[in-house]
XYZ file of C-alpha atoms in Angstrom:
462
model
C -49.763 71.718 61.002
C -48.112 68.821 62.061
C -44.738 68.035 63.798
C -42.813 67.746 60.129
C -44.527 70.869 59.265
C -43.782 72.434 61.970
C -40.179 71.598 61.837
C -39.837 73.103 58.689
C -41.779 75.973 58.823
C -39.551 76.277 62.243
C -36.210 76.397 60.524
C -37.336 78.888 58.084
C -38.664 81.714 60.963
C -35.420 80.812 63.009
C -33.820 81.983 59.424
C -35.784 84.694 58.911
C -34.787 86.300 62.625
C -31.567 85.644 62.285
C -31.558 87.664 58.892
C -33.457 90.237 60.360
C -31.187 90.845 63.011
C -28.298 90.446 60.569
C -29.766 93.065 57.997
C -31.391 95.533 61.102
C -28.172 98.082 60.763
C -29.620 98.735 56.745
C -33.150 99.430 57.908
C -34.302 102.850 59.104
C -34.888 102.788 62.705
C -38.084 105.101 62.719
C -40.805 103.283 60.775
C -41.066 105.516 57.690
C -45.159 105.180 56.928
C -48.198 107.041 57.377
C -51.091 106.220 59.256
C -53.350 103.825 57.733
C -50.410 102.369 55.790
C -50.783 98.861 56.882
C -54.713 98.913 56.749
C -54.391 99.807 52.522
C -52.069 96.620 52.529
C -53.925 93.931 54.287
C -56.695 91.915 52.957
C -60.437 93.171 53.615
C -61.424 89.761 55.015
C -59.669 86.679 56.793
C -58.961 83.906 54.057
C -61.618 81.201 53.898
C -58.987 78.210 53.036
C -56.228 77.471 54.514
C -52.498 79.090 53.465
C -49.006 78.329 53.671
C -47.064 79.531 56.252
C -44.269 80.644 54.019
C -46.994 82.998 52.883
C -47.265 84.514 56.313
C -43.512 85.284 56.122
C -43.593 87.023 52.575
C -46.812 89.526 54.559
C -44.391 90.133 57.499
C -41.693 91.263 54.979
C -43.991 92.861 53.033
C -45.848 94.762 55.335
C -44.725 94.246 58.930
C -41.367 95.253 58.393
C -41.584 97.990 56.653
C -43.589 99.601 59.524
C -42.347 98.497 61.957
C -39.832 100.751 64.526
C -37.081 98.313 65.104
C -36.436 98.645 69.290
C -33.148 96.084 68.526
C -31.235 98.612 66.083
C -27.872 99.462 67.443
C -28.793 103.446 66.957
C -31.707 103.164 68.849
C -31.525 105.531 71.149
C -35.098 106.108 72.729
C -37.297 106.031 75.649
C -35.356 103.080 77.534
C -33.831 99.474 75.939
C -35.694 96.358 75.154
C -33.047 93.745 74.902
C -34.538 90.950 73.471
C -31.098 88.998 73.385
C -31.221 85.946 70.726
C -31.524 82.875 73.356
C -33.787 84.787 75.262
C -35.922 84.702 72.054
C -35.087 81.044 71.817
C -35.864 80.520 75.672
C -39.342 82.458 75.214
C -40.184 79.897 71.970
C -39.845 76.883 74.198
C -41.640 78.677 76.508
C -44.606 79.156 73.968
C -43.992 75.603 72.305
C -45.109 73.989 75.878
C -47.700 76.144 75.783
C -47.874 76.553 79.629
C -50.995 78.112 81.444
C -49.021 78.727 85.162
C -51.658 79.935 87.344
C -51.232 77.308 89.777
C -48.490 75.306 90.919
C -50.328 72.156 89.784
C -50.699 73.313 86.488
C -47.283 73.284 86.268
C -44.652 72.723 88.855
C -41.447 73.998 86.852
C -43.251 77.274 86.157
C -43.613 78.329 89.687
C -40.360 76.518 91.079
C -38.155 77.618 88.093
C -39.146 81.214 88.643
C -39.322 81.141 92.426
C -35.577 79.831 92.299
C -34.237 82.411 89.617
C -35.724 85.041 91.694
C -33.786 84.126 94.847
C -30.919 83.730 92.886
C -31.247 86.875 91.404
C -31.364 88.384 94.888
C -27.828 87.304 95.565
C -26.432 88.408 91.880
C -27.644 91.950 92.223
C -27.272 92.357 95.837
C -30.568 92.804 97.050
C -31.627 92.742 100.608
C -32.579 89.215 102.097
C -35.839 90.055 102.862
C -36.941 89.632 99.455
C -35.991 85.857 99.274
C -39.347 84.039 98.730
C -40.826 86.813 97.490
C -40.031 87.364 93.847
C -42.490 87.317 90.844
C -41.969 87.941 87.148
C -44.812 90.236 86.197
C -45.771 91.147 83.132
C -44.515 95.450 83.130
C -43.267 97.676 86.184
C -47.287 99.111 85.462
C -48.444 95.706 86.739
C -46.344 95.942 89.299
C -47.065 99.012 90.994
C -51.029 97.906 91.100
C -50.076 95.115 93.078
C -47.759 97.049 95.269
C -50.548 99.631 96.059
C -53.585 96.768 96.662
C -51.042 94.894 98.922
C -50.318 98.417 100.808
C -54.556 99.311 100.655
C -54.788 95.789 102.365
C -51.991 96.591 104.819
C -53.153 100.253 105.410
C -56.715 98.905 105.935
C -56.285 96.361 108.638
C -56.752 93.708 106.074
C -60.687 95.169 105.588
C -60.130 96.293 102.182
C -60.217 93.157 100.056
C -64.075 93.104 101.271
C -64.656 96.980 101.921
C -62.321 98.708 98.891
C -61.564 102.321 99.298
C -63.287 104.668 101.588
C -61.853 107.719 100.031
C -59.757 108.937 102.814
C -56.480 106.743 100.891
C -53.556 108.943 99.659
C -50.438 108.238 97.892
C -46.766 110.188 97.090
C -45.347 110.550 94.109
C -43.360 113.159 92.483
C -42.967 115.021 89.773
C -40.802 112.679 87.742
C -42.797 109.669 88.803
C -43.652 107.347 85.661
C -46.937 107.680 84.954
C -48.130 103.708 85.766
C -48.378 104.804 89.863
C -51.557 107.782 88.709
C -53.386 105.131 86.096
C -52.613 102.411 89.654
C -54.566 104.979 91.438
C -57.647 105.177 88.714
C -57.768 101.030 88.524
C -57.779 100.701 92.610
C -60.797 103.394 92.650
C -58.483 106.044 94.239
C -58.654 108.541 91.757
C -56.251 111.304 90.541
C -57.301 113.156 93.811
C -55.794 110.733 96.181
C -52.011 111.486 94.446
C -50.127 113.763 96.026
C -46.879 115.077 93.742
C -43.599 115.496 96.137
C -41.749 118.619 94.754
C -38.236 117.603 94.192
C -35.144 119.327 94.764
C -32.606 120.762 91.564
C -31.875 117.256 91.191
C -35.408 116.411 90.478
C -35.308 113.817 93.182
C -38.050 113.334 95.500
C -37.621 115.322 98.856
C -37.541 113.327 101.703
C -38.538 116.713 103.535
C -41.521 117.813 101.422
C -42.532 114.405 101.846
C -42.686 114.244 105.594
C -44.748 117.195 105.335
C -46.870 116.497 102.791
C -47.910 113.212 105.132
C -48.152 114.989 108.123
C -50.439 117.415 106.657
C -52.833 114.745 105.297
C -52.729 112.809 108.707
C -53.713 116.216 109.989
C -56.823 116.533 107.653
C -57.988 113.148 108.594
C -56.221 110.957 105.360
C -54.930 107.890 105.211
C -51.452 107.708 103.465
C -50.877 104.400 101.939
C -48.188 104.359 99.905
C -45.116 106.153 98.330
C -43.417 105.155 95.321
C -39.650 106.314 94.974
C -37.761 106.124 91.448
C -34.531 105.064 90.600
C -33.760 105.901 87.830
C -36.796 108.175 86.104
C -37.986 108.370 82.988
C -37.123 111.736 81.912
C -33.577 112.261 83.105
C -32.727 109.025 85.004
C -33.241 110.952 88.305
C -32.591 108.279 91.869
C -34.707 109.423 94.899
C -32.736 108.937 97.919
C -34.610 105.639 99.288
C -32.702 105.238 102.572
C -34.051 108.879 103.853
C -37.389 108.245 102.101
C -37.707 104.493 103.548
C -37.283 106.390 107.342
C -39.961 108.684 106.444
C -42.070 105.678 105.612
C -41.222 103.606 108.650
C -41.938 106.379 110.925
C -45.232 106.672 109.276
C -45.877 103.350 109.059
C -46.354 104.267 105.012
C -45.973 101.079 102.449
C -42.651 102.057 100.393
C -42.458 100.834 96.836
C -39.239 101.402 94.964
C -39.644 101.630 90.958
C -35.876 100.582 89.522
C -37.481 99.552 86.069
C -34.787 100.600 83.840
C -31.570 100.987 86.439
C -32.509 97.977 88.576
C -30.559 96.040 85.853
C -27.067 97.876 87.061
C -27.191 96.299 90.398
C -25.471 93.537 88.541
C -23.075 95.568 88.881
C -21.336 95.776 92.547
C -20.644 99.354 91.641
C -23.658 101.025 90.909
C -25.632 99.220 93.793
C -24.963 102.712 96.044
C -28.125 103.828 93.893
C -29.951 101.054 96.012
C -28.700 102.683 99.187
C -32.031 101.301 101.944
C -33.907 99.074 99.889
C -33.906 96.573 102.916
C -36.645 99.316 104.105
C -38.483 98.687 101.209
C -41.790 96.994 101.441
C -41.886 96.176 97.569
C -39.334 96.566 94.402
C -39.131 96.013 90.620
C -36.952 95.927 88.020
C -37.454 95.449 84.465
C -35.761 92.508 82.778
C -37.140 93.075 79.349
C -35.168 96.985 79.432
C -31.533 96.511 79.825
C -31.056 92.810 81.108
C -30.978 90.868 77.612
C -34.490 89.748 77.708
C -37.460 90.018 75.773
C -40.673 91.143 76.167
C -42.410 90.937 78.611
C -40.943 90.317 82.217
C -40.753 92.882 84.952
C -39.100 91.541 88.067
C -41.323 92.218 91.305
C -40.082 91.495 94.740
C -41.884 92.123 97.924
C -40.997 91.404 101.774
C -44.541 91.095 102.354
C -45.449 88.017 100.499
C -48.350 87.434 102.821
C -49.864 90.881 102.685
C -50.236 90.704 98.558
C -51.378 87.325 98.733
C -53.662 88.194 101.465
C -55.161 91.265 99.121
C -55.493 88.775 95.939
C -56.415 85.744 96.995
C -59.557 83.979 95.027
C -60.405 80.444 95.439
C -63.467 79.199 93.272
C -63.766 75.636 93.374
C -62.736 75.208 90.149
C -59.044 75.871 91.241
C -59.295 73.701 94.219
C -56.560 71.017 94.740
C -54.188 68.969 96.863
C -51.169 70.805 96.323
C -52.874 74.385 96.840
C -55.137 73.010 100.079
C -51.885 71.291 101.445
C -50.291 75.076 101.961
C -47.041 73.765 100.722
C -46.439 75.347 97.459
C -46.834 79.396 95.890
C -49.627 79.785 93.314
C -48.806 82.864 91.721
C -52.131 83.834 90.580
C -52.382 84.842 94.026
C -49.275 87.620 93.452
C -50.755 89.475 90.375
C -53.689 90.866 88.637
C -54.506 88.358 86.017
C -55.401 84.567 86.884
C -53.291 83.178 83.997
C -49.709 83.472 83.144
C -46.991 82.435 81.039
C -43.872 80.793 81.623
C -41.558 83.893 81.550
C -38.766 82.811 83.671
C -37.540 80.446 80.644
C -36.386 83.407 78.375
C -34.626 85.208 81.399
C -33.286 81.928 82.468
C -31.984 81.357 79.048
C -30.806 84.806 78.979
C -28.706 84.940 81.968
C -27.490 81.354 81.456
C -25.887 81.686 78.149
C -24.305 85.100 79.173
C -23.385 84.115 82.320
C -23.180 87.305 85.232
C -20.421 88.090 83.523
C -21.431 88.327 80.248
C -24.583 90.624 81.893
C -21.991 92.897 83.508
C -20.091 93.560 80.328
C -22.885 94.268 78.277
C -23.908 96.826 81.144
C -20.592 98.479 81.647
C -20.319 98.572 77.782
C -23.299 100.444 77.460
C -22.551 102.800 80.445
C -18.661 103.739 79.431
C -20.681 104.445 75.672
C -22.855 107.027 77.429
C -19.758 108.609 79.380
C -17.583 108.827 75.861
C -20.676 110.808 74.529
C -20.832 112.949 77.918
C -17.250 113.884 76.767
C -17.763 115.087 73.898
C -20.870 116.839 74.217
C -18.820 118.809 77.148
C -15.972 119.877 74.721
C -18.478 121.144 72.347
C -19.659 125.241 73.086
C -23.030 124.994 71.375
C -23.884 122.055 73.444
C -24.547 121.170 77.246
C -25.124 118.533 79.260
C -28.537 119.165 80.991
C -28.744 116.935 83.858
C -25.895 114.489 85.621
C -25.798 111.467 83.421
C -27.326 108.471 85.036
C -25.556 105.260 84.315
C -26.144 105.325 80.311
C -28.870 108.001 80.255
C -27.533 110.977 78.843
C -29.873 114.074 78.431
C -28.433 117.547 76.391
C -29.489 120.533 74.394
C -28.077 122.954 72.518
C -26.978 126.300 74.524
C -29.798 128.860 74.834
C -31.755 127.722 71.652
C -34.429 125.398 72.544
C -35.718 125.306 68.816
C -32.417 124.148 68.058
C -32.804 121.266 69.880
C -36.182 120.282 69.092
C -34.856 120.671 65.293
C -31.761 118.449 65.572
C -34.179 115.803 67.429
C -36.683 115.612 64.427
C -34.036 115.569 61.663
C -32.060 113.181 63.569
C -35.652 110.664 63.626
C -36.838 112.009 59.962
C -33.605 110.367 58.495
C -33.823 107.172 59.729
C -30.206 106.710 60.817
C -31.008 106.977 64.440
C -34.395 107.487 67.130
C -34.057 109.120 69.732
C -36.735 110.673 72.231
C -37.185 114.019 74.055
C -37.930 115.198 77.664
C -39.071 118.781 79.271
C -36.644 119.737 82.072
C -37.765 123.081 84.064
C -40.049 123.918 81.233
C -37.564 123.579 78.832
C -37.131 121.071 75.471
C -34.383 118.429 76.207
C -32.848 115.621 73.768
C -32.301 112.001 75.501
C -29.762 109.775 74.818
C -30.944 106.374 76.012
C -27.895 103.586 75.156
C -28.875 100.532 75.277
C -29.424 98.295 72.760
C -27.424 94.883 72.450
C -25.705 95.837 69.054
C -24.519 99.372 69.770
C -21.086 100.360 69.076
C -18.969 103.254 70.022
C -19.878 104.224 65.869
C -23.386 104.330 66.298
C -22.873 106.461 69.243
C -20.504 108.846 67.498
C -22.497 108.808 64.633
C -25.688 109.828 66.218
C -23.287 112.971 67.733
C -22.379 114.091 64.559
C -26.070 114.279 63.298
C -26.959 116.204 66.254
C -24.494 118.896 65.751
C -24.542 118.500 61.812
C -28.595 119.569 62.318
C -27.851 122.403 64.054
């Protein structure tokens, strides 16, 4: 393919998104196939000659489509958003037309420097503490992310002898209950094993104890264990529960425990001057993240990691082979960021944010935030007027999680026929044992009538 064909074959995919986003209201959100329904579709064998592209687009309407679940519907309502916002698609394609490998600053100066400066800037638009300037990194999830917090707090906890030594088996880390599942698979990868995670009972709010945590370190000091790390939530999975950081961060500094605060869906709503109270001690935090690819207009994949301890992370992952030896890196003056993550290569995701936040403008970010959030509170209303309905758990921002009074089977059967007809998705949670609906708002295109429509299927199922 050259340029010319490129350019054409370029104008017809920009087409083709921009009628798929224009048609994705018609389409069921819930792919409605079986599996193996893409397999009996698909050729047996790659084709041995060469084909147009335009027949590449007639397969993805074909068969990608059709199966696919489409995360940018306006009624979809699941697990958290994934706003891939139009120029952030456009911002990722120029991304992927330079075709960028940005493991090292010489490989690409405007990789590192562009993302180096957005994540300062980004420090002062969502009000973070100052200690994170010069220490932010686009990763690829929040999953990434908490590996890299807990080898930078083994290195820490170790004396720096880890990076040569590993584990010795005496390493524990806090969780709780609620805690997404990425810090227990961080704990498998770093040779820690399920064994080493201790689960923090929460209180009725299904927040981490500050408490239960002190003990729960003091007792392992006592047996001769090593804590290392603790990871408080803002903003769970399940029910959007916020650990209180500020008491958790004193238990931390006291024990001289590395903190590391997941925000990967509500991190976005510190945009927001008004819901930064949810953020209440990060400045004790050793390491942070928050998912741009959830609820801050851009797509997949860019999680946005910030540590205070720069030196400790780079000190755990630093490799130098002589094949990555040069001036710039030897001079000490610039930030490889191989050195801040797991893998040695990496894209150039800070031009789809960048595009993102520039063609919205903070403004335009706050809007589409409060939007969503005032969407969530309408529905809050009326699920509160209606008897055969409750509202489980506080809302969190625009996390809303209900059920249907005394009649879990109820609610697990308004759920499924809600998904089964294809008007809306939606996802479910377990809350004391019990079968809970989530409302997850979120996605760019959602109205006030998707919401209410998605509330009349509920109760019209039940």
């Amino acid at each position: 393919m050259d340029a010319e064909e490129f350019r054409r074959a370029g104008h017809e995919v920009v087409d083709w998104i921009a009628d798929y986003r224009s048609r994705l209201e018609s389409l069921p959100v819930l792919a409605q196939v079986e599996p193996g329904w893409v397999r009996e579709r698909l050729p047996a064998e790659l084709p041995e000659e060469p084909e147009p592209f335009d027949a590449v687009l007639a397969d993805v309407d074909r068969v990608v489509v059709p199966a696919t679940t489409h995360w940018q519907h306006p009624s979809f309502f699941a697990y958290f958003p994934a706003n891939a916002s139009l120029p952030s698609v456009l911002g990722d394609l120029v991304s992927t037309g330079l075709g960028v490998q940005g493991m090292l600053w010489a490989t690409s100066p405007a990789c590192t420097e562009l993302e180096q400066v957005l994540m300062d800037q980004l420090v002062a638009a969502m009000g973070l503490p100052e200690s994170f300037l010069g220490g932010g990194v686009i990763q690829d999830t929040a999953s990434s992310a908490a590996l890299v917090a807990l080898v930078a707090a083994l290195q820490r906890a170790s004396g720096g002898k880890w990076r040569a030594a590993g584990v010795d088996g005496s390493e524990t880390i806090y969780v709780s209950s609620q805690t997404h599942s990425s810090l227990a698979k961080a704990a498998r990868i770093a040779g820690l094993g399920e064994e080493a995670v201790r689960a923090v009972p929460t209180g009725d709010d299904l927040a981490m104890s500050a408490d239960a945590l002190e003990a729960a370190i003091a007792a392992d000091v006592a047996a001769g264990r090593r804590p290392v790390l603790v990871c408080a939530t803002v903003g769970t999975t399940g029910t959007g529960a916020v650990d209180p950081v500020r008491a958790i961060g004193e238990v931390c500094a006291r024990r001289g425990v590395w903190l590391h605060v997941d925000a990967a869906w509500a991190g976005a709503a510190a945009v927001c001057p008004e819901h930064r109270g949810m953020l209440d001690g990060l400045e004790l935090a050793d390491s942070y993240c928050a998912n741009a690819h959830k609820w801050l207009l851009t797509a997949f994949d860019a999680s946005l990691f910030w540590t205070s301890r720069p030196d400790v992370l780079v000190d755990a992952l630093t490799i130098l082979p002589e094949y990555l030896r040069n001036p710039a890196t030897e001079s000490g003056a610039v930030v490889d960021y191989r050195d801040w993550q797991v893998p040695l290569g990496r894209r150039f995701r800070a031009l789809k944010l960048w595009a993102a936040l520039r063609t919205h403008g903070l403004s335009g970010v706050r809007a589409h935030l409060r939007g969503h959030v005032e969407l969530a509170r309408k529905l809050e209303g009326w699920v509160e007027a209606d008897p055969r309905w409750e509202v489980v758990t506080p809302r969190t921002l625009s996390l809303l999680v209900i059920a249907v009074r005394g009649d879990e089977g109820a609610t697990r059967r308004a759920v499924e026929a809600v998904n089964a007809s294809g008007e809306a998705y939606l996802t479910h949670a377990v809350v004391g044992g019990r079968y809970v609906a989530r409302v997850a708002v979120g996605a760019i295109g959602t109205r006030e009538r998707h919401v209410r429509a998605l509330w009349e299927a509920l109760r019209a199922a039940v």
